[in-house]
PDB file of C-alpha atoms in Angstrom:
ATOM      1  CA  UNK P  30       0.000   0.000   0.000  1.00  0.00           C
ATOM      2  CA  UNK P  31       3.028   2.323   0.211  1.00  0.00           C
ATOM      3  CA  UNK P  32       2.641   3.406  -3.390  1.00  0.00           C
ATOM      4  CA  UNK P  33      -0.890   4.634  -2.674  1.00  0.00           C
ATOM      5  CA  UNK P  34       0.204   6.623   0.363  1.00  0.00           C
ATOM      6  CA  UNK P  35       2.865   8.260  -1.769  1.00  0.00           C
ATOM      7  CA  UNK P  36       0.389   8.975  -4.550  1.00  0.00           C
ATOM      8  CA  UNK P  37      -2.276  10.432  -2.305  1.00  0.00           C
ATOM      9  CA  UNK P  38       0.239  12.669  -0.613  1.00  0.00           C
ATOM     10  CA  UNK P  39       1.458  13.771  -4.018  1.00  0.00           C
ATOM     11  CA  UNK P  40      -1.917  14.239  -5.662  1.00  0.00           C
ATOM     12  CA  UNK P  41      -3.973  15.569  -2.827  1.00  0.00           C
ATOM     13  CA  UNK P  42      -1.338  17.429   0.237  1.00  0.00           C
ATOM     14  CA  UNK P  43      -3.073  16.192  -0.766  1.00  0.00           C
ATOM     15  CA  UNK P  44      -0.224  16.944  -4.837  1.00  0.00           C
ATOM     16  CA  UNK P  45      -3.171  17.791  -1.637  1.00  0.00           C
ATOM     17  CA  UNK P  46     -28.637  21.996  -5.387  1.00  0.00           C
ATOM     18  CA  UNK P  47     -27.258  18.455  -3.943  1.00  0.00           C
ATOM     19  CA  UNK P  48     -26.860  15.610  -6.381  1.00  0.00           C
ATOM     20  CA  UNK P  49     -28.866  12.447  -5.974  1.00  0.00           C
ATOM     21  CA  UNK P  50     -27.582   8.904  -6.535  1.00  0.00           C
ATOM     22  CA  UNK P  51     -27.583   9.358 -10.310  1.00  0.00           C
ATOM     23  CA  UNK P  52     -24.924   7.581 -12.316  1.00  0.00           C
ATOM     24  CA  UNK P  53     -22.033   9.636 -13.658  1.00  0.00           C
ATOM     25  CA  UNK P  54     -19.604   8.220 -16.189  1.00  0.00           C
ATOM     26  CA  UNK P  55     -16.154   9.466 -17.101  1.00  0.00           C
ATOM     27  CA  UNK P  56     -15.989  10.312 -20.793  1.00  0.00           C
ATOM     28  CA  UNK P  57     -12.300   9.502 -21.131  1.00  0.00           C
ATOM     29  CA  UNK P  58     -11.929   6.268 -19.145  1.00  0.00           C
ATOM     30  CA  UNK P  59     -15.420   4.746 -18.803  1.00  0.00           C
ATOM     31  CA  UNK P  60     -15.324   4.959 -15.023  1.00  0.00           C
ATOM     32  CA  UNK P  61     -18.822   4.949 -13.521  1.00  0.00           C
ATOM     33  CA  UNK P  62     -19.490   6.778 -10.245  1.00  0.00           C
ATOM     34  CA  UNK P  63     -22.731   6.389  -8.273  1.00  0.00           C
ATOM     35  CA  UNK P  64     -23.849   7.422  -4.792  1.00  0.00           C
ATOM     36  CA  UNK P  65     -25.148  10.426  -2.924  1.00  0.00           C
ATOM     37  CA  UNK P  66     -23.148  13.626  -3.106  1.00  0.00           C
ATOM     38  CA  UNK P  67     -20.977  13.942   0.002  1.00  0.00           C
ATOM     39  CA  UNK P  68     -21.013  10.213   0.778  1.00  0.00           C
ATOM     40  CA  UNK P  69     -18.482   7.541  -0.180  1.00  0.00           C
ATOM     41  CA  UNK P  70     -19.320   6.845  -3.839  1.00  0.00           C
ATOM     42  CA  UNK P  71     -19.340   3.499  -5.613  1.00  0.00           C
ATOM     43  CA  UNK P  72     -16.843   3.469  -8.473  1.00  0.00           C
ATOM     44  CA  UNK P  73     -16.856   0.775 -11.163  1.00  0.00           C
ATOM     45  CA  UNK P  74     -14.539   0.194 -14.101  1.00  0.00           C
ATOM     46  CA  UNK P  75     -12.857  -2.631 -15.983  1.00  0.00           C
ATOM     47  CA  UNK P  76      -9.833  -3.384 -13.821  1.00  0.00           C
ATOM     48  CA  UNK P  77      -6.983  -3.021 -13.988  1.00  0.00           C
ATOM     49  CA  UNK P  78      -7.021   0.451 -15.485  1.00  0.00           C
ATOM     50  CA  UNK P  79      -4.351   0.900 -18.133  1.00  0.00           C
ATOM     51  CA  UNK P  80      -1.600   3.273 -17.087  1.00  0.00           C
ATOM     52  CA  UNK P  81      -2.123   6.559 -18.889  1.00  0.00           C
ATOM     53  CA  UNK P  82      -1.632  10.266 -18.328  1.00  0.00           C
ATOM     54  CA  UNK P  83      -3.638  11.651 -15.407  1.00  0.00           C
ATOM     55  CA  UNK P  84      -6.990  13.355 -15.983  1.00  0.00           C
ATOM     56  CA  UNK P  85      -9.479  15.497 -14.055  1.00  0.00           C
ATOM     57  CA  UNK P  86     -13.149  15.696 -15.077  1.00  0.00           C
ATOM     58  CA  UNK P  87     -16.259  17.374 -13.690  1.00  0.00           C
ATOM     59  CA  UNK P  88     -18.940  14.707 -13.365  1.00  0.00           C
ATOM     60  CA  UNK P  89     -21.464  17.053 -11.729  1.00  0.00           C
ATOM     61  CA  UNK P  90     -21.464  20.854 -11.793  1.00  0.00           C
ATOM     62  CA  UNK P  91     -22.812  22.339  -8.585  1.00  0.00           C
ATOM     63  CA  UNK P  92     -25.003  25.384  -8.145  1.00  0.00           C
ATOM     64  CA  UNK P  93     -23.424  26.728  -4.954  1.00  0.00           C
ATOM     65  CA  UNK P  94     -20.822  29.347  -4.129  1.00  0.00           C
ATOM     66  CA  UNK P  95     -17.950  29.814  -6.558  1.00  0.00           C
ATOM     67  CA  UNK P  96     -14.576  28.882  -5.103  1.00  0.00           C
ATOM     68  CA  UNK P  97     -11.989  31.666  -5.035  1.00  0.00           C
ATOM     69  CA  UNK P  98      -8.254  31.717  -4.314  1.00  0.00           C
ATOM     70  CA  UNK P  99      -7.434  31.677  -0.582  1.00  0.00           C
ATOM     71  CA  UNK P 100     -11.095  31.056   0.222  1.00  0.00           C
ATOM     72  CA  UNK P 101     -12.593  28.043   1.987  1.00  0.00           C
ATOM     73  CA  UNK P 102     -12.741  24.682   0.235  1.00  0.00           C
ATOM     74  CA  UNK P 103     -14.588  21.874   2.008  1.00  0.00           C
ATOM     75  CA  UNK P 104     -13.778  18.634   0.195  1.00  0.00           C
ATOM     76  CA  UNK P 105     -14.818  15.004   0.638  1.00  0.00           C
ATOM     77  CA  UNK P 106     -12.166  12.837  -0.996  1.00  0.00           C
ATOM     78  CA  UNK P 107     -12.285   9.097  -1.695  1.00  0.00           C
ATOM     79  CA  UNK P 108      -9.472   7.221  -3.447  1.00  0.00           C
ATOM     80  CA  UNK P 109      -9.501   3.825  -5.174  1.00  0.00           C
ATOM     81  CA  UNK P 110      -6.876   1.356  -6.328  1.00  0.00           C
ATOM     82  CA  UNK P 111      -6.878   1.324 -10.128  1.00  0.00           C
ATOM     83  CA  UNK P 112      -5.728  -2.310 -10.138  1.00  0.00           C
ATOM     84  CA  UNK P 113      -8.868  -3.725  -8.504  1.00  0.00           C
ATOM     85  CA  UNK P 114     -11.208  -0.841  -7.570  1.00  0.00           C
ATOM     86  CA  UNK P 115     -10.869  -1.203  -3.805  1.00  0.00           C
ATOM     87  CA  UNK P 116     -11.283   1.851  -1.581  1.00  0.00           C
ATOM     88  CA  UNK P 117      -8.029   3.028  -0.022  1.00  0.00           C
ATOM     89  CA  UNK P 118      -9.094   3.037   3.603  1.00  0.00           C
ATOM     90  CA  UNK P 119      -5.799   4.373   4.960  1.00  0.00           C
ATOM     91  CA  UNK P 120      -6.650   7.879   3.703  1.00  0.00           C
ATOM     92  CA  UNK P 121      -9.950   8.433   5.579  1.00  0.00           C
ATOM     93  CA  UNK P 122     -12.268   7.941   2.587  1.00  0.00           C
ATOM     94  CA  UNK P 123     -15.125  10.418   2.366  1.00  0.00           C
ATOM     95  CA  UNK P 124     -14.066  12.346   5.477  1.00  0.00           C
ATOM     96  CA  UNK P 125     -14.622  16.095   4.909  1.00  0.00           C
ATOM     97  CA  UNK P 126     -11.411  18.109   4.744  1.00  0.00           C
ATOM     98  CA  UNK P 127     -11.643  21.752   5.771  1.00  0.00           C
ATOM     99  CA  UNK P 128      -9.047  23.449   3.570  1.00  0.00           C
ATOM    100  CA  UNK P 129      -8.047  26.771   2.087  1.00  0.00           C
ATOM    101  CA  UNK P 130      -7.959  27.040  -1.682  1.00  0.00           C
ATOM    102  CA  UNK P 131      -4.210  27.421  -1.993  1.00  0.00           C
ATOM    103  CA  UNK P 132      -1.608  25.388  -3.817  1.00  0.00           C
ATOM    104  CA  UNK P 133      -0.132  24.481  -0.429  1.00  0.00           C
ATOM    105  CA  UNK P 134      -3.401  22.906   0.741  1.00  0.00           C
ATOM    106  CA  UNK P 135      -4.738  21.293  -2.436  1.00  0.00           C
ATOM    107  CA  UNK P 136      -1.769  21.091  -4.809  1.00  0.00           C
ATOM    108  CA  UNK P 137      -1.172  22.951  -8.052  1.00  0.00           C
ATOM    109  CA  UNK P 138      -3.149  20.616 -10.324  1.00  0.00           C
ATOM    110  CA  UNK P 139      -6.274  20.505  -8.198  1.00  0.00           C
ATOM    111  CA  UNK P 140      -5.996  24.219  -7.430  1.00  0.00           C
ATOM    112  CA  UNK P 141      -6.334  25.120 -11.100  1.00  0.00           C
ATOM    113  CA  UNK P 142      -9.464  22.973 -11.401  1.00  0.00           C
ATOM    114  CA  UNK P 143     -11.113  24.153  -8.187  1.00  0.00           C
ATOM    115  CA  UNK P 144     -10.706  27.894  -8.742  1.00  0.00           C
ATOM    116  CA  UNK P 145     -13.967  28.985 -10.344  1.00  0.00           C
ATOM    117  CA  UNK P 146     -15.688  25.674  -9.605  1.00  0.00           C
ATOM    118  CA  UNK P 147     -18.908  25.746  -7.613  1.00  0.00           C
ATOM    119  CA  UNK P 148     -19.938  24.015  -4.415  1.00  0.00           C
ATOM    120  CA  UNK P 149     -21.970  20.922  -5.181  1.00  0.00           C
ATOM    121  CA  UNK P 150     -19.496  19.850  -7.887  1.00  0.00           C
ATOM    122  CA  UNK P 151     -18.193  16.276  -8.132  1.00  0.00           C
ATOM    123  CA  UNK P 152     -14.772  15.722  -9.700  1.00  0.00           C
ATOM    124  CA  UNK P 153     -13.101  12.548 -10.932  1.00  0.00           C
ATOM    125  CA  UNK P 154      -9.320  12.412 -10.958  1.00  0.00           C
ATOM    126  CA  UNK P 155      -7.081   9.652 -12.315  1.00  0.00           C
ATOM    127  CA  UNK P 156      -3.372   9.655 -11.624  1.00  0.00           C
ATOM    128  CA  UNK P 157      -0.552   7.270 -12.575  1.00  0.00           C
ATOM    129  CA  UNK P 158       1.456   5.966  -9.635  1.00  0.00           C
ATOM    130  CA  UNK P 159       5.128   5.039  -9.730  1.00  0.00           C
ATOM    131  CA  UNK P 160       7.066   4.419  -6.519  1.00  0.00           C
ATOM    132  CA  UNK P 161       9.648   2.054  -7.908  1.00  0.00           C
ATOM    133  CA  UNK P 162       7.265  -0.884  -8.397  1.00  0.00           C
ATOM    134  CA  UNK P 163       4.919  -1.719 -11.260  1.00  0.00           C
ATOM    135  CA  UNK P 164       3.078   1.333 -12.520  1.00  0.00           C
ATOM    136  CA  UNK P 165      -0.625   1.563 -11.697  1.00  0.00           C
ATOM    137  CA  UNK P 166      -3.462   4.069 -11.637  1.00  0.00           C
ATOM    138  CA  UNK P 167      -5.074   5.907  -8.753  1.00  0.00           C
ATOM    139  CA  UNK P 168      -8.753   6.919  -9.026  1.00  0.00           C
ATOM    140  CA  UNK P 169     -10.014   9.770  -6.827  1.00  0.00           C
ATOM    141  CA  UNK P 170     -13.542  11.185  -6.440  1.00  0.00           C
ATOM    142  CA  UNK P 171     -13.734  14.678  -4.935  1.00  0.00           C
ATOM    143  CA  UNK P 172     -17.012  16.227  -3.783  1.00  0.00           C
ATOM    144  CA  UNK P 173     -16.902  20.001  -3.277  1.00  0.00           C
ATOM    145  CA  UNK P 174     -19.120  20.431  -0.221  1.00  0.00           C
ATOM    146  CA  UNK P 175     -21.108  23.530   0.675  1.00  0.00           C
ATOM    147  CA  UNK P 176     -19.734  26.165   3.058  1.00  0.00           C
ATOM    148  CA  UNK P 177     -23.141  27.562   3.972  1.00  0.00           C
ATOM    149  CA  UNK P 178     -26.386  25.861   4.975  1.00  0.00           C
ATOM    150  CA  UNK P 179     -28.449  24.558   2.053  1.00  0.00           C
ATOM    151  CA  UNK P 180     -31.539  23.187   3.803  1.00  0.00           C
ATOM    152  CA  UNK P 181     -35.221  23.886   3.217  1.00  0.00           C
ATOM    153  CA  UNK P 182     -37.052  26.606   5.189  1.00  0.00           C
ATOM    154  CA  UNK P 183     -37.782  25.540   8.753  1.00  0.00           C
ATOM    155  CA  UNK P 184     -39.185  27.461  11.707  1.00  0.00           C
ATOM    156  CA  UNK P 185     -39.393  31.209  12.180  1.00  0.00           C
ATOM    157  CA  UNK P 186     -37.457  32.780  15.079  1.00  0.00           C
ATOM    158  CA  UNK P 187     -39.402  33.540  18.262  1.00  0.00           C
ATOM    159  CA  UNK P 188     -41.332  36.795  18.393  1.00  0.00           C
ATOM    160  CA  UNK P 189     -39.049  39.790  18.734  1.00  0.00           C
ATOM    161  CA  UNK P 190     -35.990  38.066  17.257  1.00  0.00           C
ATOM    162  CA  UNK P 191     -35.062  38.754  13.628  1.00  0.00           C
ATOM    163  CA  UNK P 192     -32.414  36.864  11.653  1.00  0.00           C
ATOM    164  CA  UNK P 193     -31.482  37.940   8.134  1.00  0.00           C
ATOM    165  CA  UNK P 194     -28.677  36.809   5.846  1.00  0.00           C
ATOM    166  CA  UNK P 195     -26.159  38.857   3.942  1.00  0.00           C
ATOM    167  CA  UNK P 196     -25.576  37.970   0.293  1.00  0.00           C
ATOM    168  CA  UNK P 197     -22.661  35.689   1.119  1.00  0.00           C
ATOM    169  CA  UNK P 198     -24.594  33.848   3.813  1.00  0.00           C
ATOM    170  CA  UNK P 199     -23.433  35.596   6.991  1.00  0.00           C
ATOM    171  CA  UNK P 200     -26.296  35.975   9.502  1.00  0.00           C
ATOM    172  CA  UNK P 201     -27.382  39.318  10.930  1.00  0.00           C
ATOM    173  CA  UNK P 202     -29.274  39.408  14.233  1.00  0.00           C
ATOM    174  CA  UNK P 203     -31.727  42.161  15.080  1.00  0.00           C
ATOM    175  CA  UNK P 204     -31.719  43.916  18.444  1.00  0.00           C
ATOM    176  CA  UNK P 205     -32.380  41.757  21.498  1.00  0.00           C
ATOM    177  CA  UNK P 206     -33.005  44.740  23.782  1.00  0.00           C
ATOM    178  CA  UNK P 207     -36.727  44.007  24.129  1.00  0.00           C
ATOM    179  CA  UNK P 208     -36.344  40.214  24.367  1.00  0.00           C
ATOM    180  CA  UNK P 209     -36.061  38.485  27.736  1.00  0.00           C
ATOM    181  CA  UNK P 210     -32.874  36.546  28.359  1.00  0.00           C
ATOM    182  CA  UNK P 211     -33.427  32.792  27.914  1.00  0.00           C
ATOM    183  CA  UNK P 212     -33.653  30.614  31.016  1.00  0.00           C
ATOM    184  CA  UNK P 213     -33.433  27.330  29.102  1.00  0.00           C
ATOM    185  CA  UNK P 214     -31.861  26.270  25.824  1.00  0.00           C
ATOM    186  CA  UNK P 215     -33.860  27.345  22.778  1.00  0.00           C
ATOM    187  CA  UNK P 216     -33.286  25.482  19.496  1.00  0.00           C
ATOM    188  CA  UNK P 217     -34.840  26.900  16.321  1.00  0.00           C
ATOM    189  CA  UNK P 218     -34.058  25.144  13.001  1.00  0.00           C
ATOM    190  CA  UNK P 219     -34.202  28.035  10.522  1.00  0.00           C
ATOM    191  CA  UNK P 220     -33.198  25.734   7.656  1.00  0.00           C
ATOM    192  CA  UNK P 221     -33.583  21.956   7.749  1.00  0.00           C
ATOM    193  CA  UNK P 222     -30.937  19.895   5.968  1.00  0.00           C
ATOM    194  CA  UNK P 223     -31.146  16.390   4.546  1.00  0.00           C
ATOM    195  CA  UNK P 224     -27.728  15.111   5.586  1.00  0.00           C
ATOM    196  CA  UNK P 225     -26.723  12.812   8.444  1.00  0.00           C
ATOM    197  CA  UNK P 226     -27.667  13.703  11.997  1.00  0.00           C
ATOM    198  CA  UNK P 227     -25.059  15.148  14.311  1.00  0.00           C
ATOM    199  CA  UNK P 228     -24.120  12.631  17.029  1.00  0.00           C
ATOM    200  CA  UNK P 229     -22.460  13.149  20.409  1.00  0.00           C
ATOM    201  CA  UNK P 230     -18.701  12.761  20.285  1.00  0.00           C
ATOM    202  CA  UNK P 231     -18.298  13.895  16.681  1.00  0.00           C
ATOM    203  CA  UNK P 232     -16.468  16.853  15.264  1.00  0.00           C
ATOM    204  CA  UNK P 233     -18.628  19.445  13.561  1.00  0.00           C
ATOM    205  CA  UNK P 234     -17.560  21.556  10.597  1.00  0.00           C
ATOM    206  CA  UNK P 235     -19.665  24.700  10.763  1.00  0.00           C
ATOM    207  CA  UNK P 236     -20.090  28.391  10.147  1.00  0.00           C
ATOM    208  CA  UNK P 237     -21.399  30.396  13.069  1.00  0.00           C
ATOM    209  CA  UNK P 238     -21.880  33.822  14.582  1.00  0.00           C
ATOM    210  CA  UNK P 239     -22.422  34.245  18.328  1.00  0.00           C
ATOM    211  CA  UNK P 240     -23.800  37.413  19.919  1.00  0.00           C
ATOM    212  CA  UNK P 241     -23.724  38.555  23.532  1.00  0.00           C
ATOM    213  CA  UNK P 242     -27.313  38.887  24.685  1.00  0.00           C
ATOM    214  CA  UNK P 243     -26.876  41.947  26.902  1.00  0.00           C
ATOM    215  CA  UNK P 244     -25.531  44.352  24.275  1.00  0.00           C
ATOM    216  CA  UNK P 245     -25.884  42.494  20.950  1.00  0.00           C
ATOM    217  CA  UNK P 246     -22.157  42.601  20.242  1.00  0.00           C
ATOM    218  CA  UNK P 247     -20.576  39.824  18.223  1.00  0.00           C
ATOM    219  CA  UNK P 248     -18.849  37.399  20.551  1.00  0.00           C
ATOM    220  CA  UNK P 249     -17.276  35.251  17.835  1.00  0.00           C
ATOM    221  CA  UNK P 250     -17.841  34.564  14.137  1.00  0.00           C
ATOM    222  CA  UNK P 251     -16.360  32.426  11.391  1.00  0.00           C
ATOM    223  CA  UNK P 252     -17.875  34.799   8.857  1.00  0.00           C
ATOM    224  CA  UNK P 253     -15.650  37.597  10.171  1.00  0.00           C
ATOM    225  CA  UNK P 254     -12.653  35.426   9.308  1.00  0.00           C
ATOM    226  CA  UNK P 255     -13.307  35.223   5.586  1.00  0.00           C
ATOM    227  CA  UNK P 256     -16.112  32.700   5.879  1.00  0.00           C
ATOM    228  CA  UNK P 257     -13.682  29.908   6.702  1.00  0.00           C
ATOM    229  CA  UNK P 258     -15.603  27.163   8.538  1.00  0.00           C
ATOM    230  CA  UNK P 259     -14.513  26.042  11.984  1.00  0.00           C
ATOM    231  CA  UNK P 260     -13.965  22.483  13.148  1.00  0.00           C
ATOM    232  CA  UNK P 261     -15.640  22.077  16.546  1.00  0.00           C
ATOM    233  CA  UNK P 262     -15.013  19.102  18.823  1.00  0.00           C
ATOM    234  CA  UNK P 263     -18.391  18.638  20.479  1.00  0.00           C
ATOM    235  CA  UNK P 264     -17.028  17.031  23.646  1.00  0.00           C
ATOM    236  CA  UNK P 265     -14.840  20.091  24.221  1.00  0.00           C
ATOM    237  CA  UNK P 266     -17.234  22.940  23.511  1.00  0.00           C
ATOM    238  CA  UNK P 267     -19.730  24.493  25.927  1.00  0.00           C
ATOM    239  CA  UNK P 268     -22.995  22.676  26.718  1.00  0.00           C
ATOM    240  CA  UNK P 269     -25.402  25.072  25.003  1.00  0.00           C
ATOM    241  CA  UNK P 270     -23.720  24.704  21.631  1.00  0.00           C
ATOM    242  CA  UNK P 271     -23.074  20.989  22.031  1.00  0.00           C
ATOM    243  CA  UNK P 272     -26.628  20.132  23.069  1.00  0.00           C
ATOM    244  CA  UNK P 273     -28.115  22.508  20.514  1.00  0.00           C
ATOM    245  CA  UNK P 274     -26.601  20.858  17.441  1.00  0.00           C
ATOM    246  CA  UNK P 275     -26.837  17.180  18.430  1.00  0.00           C
ATOM    247  CA  UNK P 276     -29.569  15.429  16.383  1.00  0.00           C
ATOM    248  CA  UNK P 277     -29.705  18.291  13.856  1.00  0.00           C
ATOM    249  CA  UNK P 278     -28.953  17.335  10.245  1.00  0.00           C
ATOM    250  CA  UNK P 279     -26.082  18.394   8.039  1.00  0.00           C
ATOM    251  CA  UNK P 280     -27.259  21.220   5.787  1.00  0.00           C
ATOM    252  CA  UNK P 281     -29.298  22.817   8.573  1.00  0.00           C
ATOM    253  CA  UNK P 282     -29.047  26.326   9.956  1.00  0.00           C
ATOM    254  CA  UNK P 283     -29.957  26.509  13.632  1.00  0.00           C
ATOM    255  CA  UNK P 284     -30.623  29.478  15.913  1.00  0.00           C
ATOM    256  CA  UNK P 285     -29.575  28.693  19.487  1.00  0.00           C
ATOM    257  CA  UNK P 286     -30.761  30.799  22.436  1.00  0.00           C
ATOM    258  CA  UNK P 287     -28.404  29.880  25.250  1.00  0.00           C
ATOM    259  CA  UNK P 288     -28.843  30.826  28.924  1.00  0.00           C
ATOM    260  CA  UNK P 289     -25.747  31.799  30.947  1.00  0.00           C
ATOM    261  CA  UNK P 290     -25.630  28.433  32.723  1.00  0.00           C
ATOM    262  CA  UNK P 291     -25.067  26.671  29.378  1.00  0.00           C
ATOM    263  CA  UNK P 292     -22.916  29.358  27.753  1.00  0.00           C
ATOM    264  CA  UNK P 293     -19.523  30.796  28.623  1.00  0.00           C
ATOM    265  CA  UNK P 294     -18.982  33.375  31.292  1.00  0.00           C
ATOM    266  CA  UNK P 295     -22.025  35.125  32.778  1.00  0.00           C
ATOM    267  CA  UNK P 296     -23.867  36.313  29.668  1.00  0.00           C
ATOM    268  CA  UNK P 297     -26.522  34.582  27.608  1.00  0.00           C
ATOM    269  CA  UNK P 298     -25.716  34.011  23.938  1.00  0.00           C
ATOM    270  CA  UNK P 299     -27.576  33.846  20.648  1.00  0.00           C
ATOM    271  CA  UNK P 300     -25.824  31.748  17.997  1.00  0.00           C
ATOM    272  CA  UNK P 301     -26.677  30.997  14.376  1.00  0.00           C
ATOM    273  CA  UNK P 302     -24.915  27.815  13.246  1.00  0.00           C
ATOM    274  CA  UNK P 303     -24.650  26.464   9.700  1.00  0.00           C
ATOM    275  CA  UNK P 304     -24.035  22.702  10.009  1.00  0.00           C
ATOM    276  CA  UNK P 305     -21.829  21.784   7.046  1.00  0.00           C
ATOM    277  CA  UNK P 306     -20.361  18.365   7.817  1.00  0.00           C
ATOM    278  CA  UNK P 307     -19.546  15.930  10.599  1.00  0.00           C
ATOM    279  CA  UNK P 308     -16.395  13.915  11.217  1.00  0.00           C
ATOM    280  CA  UNK P 309     -16.200  10.697  13.219  1.00  0.00           C
ATOM    281  CA  UNK P 310     -18.696   7.997  14.131  1.00  0.00           C
ATOM    282  CA  UNK P 311     -19.778   9.592  17.400  1.00  0.00           C
ATOM    283  CA  UNK P 312     -21.840   7.831  20.058  1.00  0.00           C
ATOM    284  CA  UNK P 313     -25.476   6.874  20.343  1.00  0.00           C
ATOM    285  CA  UNK P 314     -27.609   9.953  20.883  1.00  0.00           C
ATOM    286  CA  UNK P 315     -28.896   8.761  24.260  1.00  0.00           C
ATOM    287  CA  UNK P 316     -25.413   8.848  25.751  1.00  0.00           C
ATOM    288  CA  UNK P 317     -24.597  12.155  27.428  1.00  0.00           C
ATOM    289  CA  UNK P 318     -21.214  13.563  26.419  1.00  0.00           C
ATOM    290  CA  UNK P 319     -18.849  14.443  29.236  1.00  0.00           C
ATOM    291  CA  UNK P 320     -18.773  18.033  30.460  1.00  0.00           C
ATOM    292  CA  UNK P 321     -15.702  19.944  29.260  1.00  0.00           C
ATOM    293  CA  UNK P 322     -12.943  20.295  31.824  1.00  0.00           C
ATOM    294  CA  UNK P 323     -12.654  24.014  31.097  1.00  0.00           C
ATOM    295  CA  UNK P 324     -14.602  26.515  28.987  1.00  0.00           C
ATOM    296  CA  UNK P 325     -13.743  26.403  25.317  1.00  0.00           C
ATOM    297  CA  UNK P 326     -14.715  28.642  22.430  1.00  0.00           C
ATOM    298  CA  UNK P 327     -16.643  27.080  19.545  1.00  0.00           C
TER     299      UNK P 327
END
């Protein structure tokens, strides 16, 4: 398997509207790809693939945000052995990778393809492998995941609370001056996604903005950092955020109204979270995650 580790490191640093389970076929190599966008796809071809020059094709063109240099790129990458079609499990197949669109993060070849591509796109890459043994081909499927919530309309915020979105997706919260501070956790799914449910013990890849309740000031925001999603370890974050996102689905946007006892410090918080992806198997939902040993930011 050493050749595949070398190839994946070289190609990926990898070199570094959702689609349904429709079949997509490579025009140049007759490689068929099926499976839900964002999941581990099923790839079929006549093995072994003949060793040829590498190729990159767009199997599906997404309708989401256009990727720009130095901007966020959330990728789900699955690689296959071109000799027999097996999934290369040593490279975390299908696990979302929260990257920047730079040549350092994604490699020069993939960078040129991703710049100008849109979220929701599925790419197929083939790459010859040579590490001193017999030459072979590597097959890689790359799903360009969304960096903002894409779910269907859900519930309206409680009376007196207004949430609007800027053009790029960043949330804006109206004044909370006339709204009583929450005494229990409020969970309002503004958008409802269709992806997997968040489970205790997982890592969450998300966009969020958190506001202090008393004066409406922004406490923390990924959107203020160029819209680069954060990776949040649920077992290490504060209870209001952790409990508020568990059981919600990927693709959802959730408004959390968090009392001081479940927040950080002494102030209540309002948080709008875009749930983009989850990492790890997690635990059964009925199991309560351990309390963090010390307060941690999202």
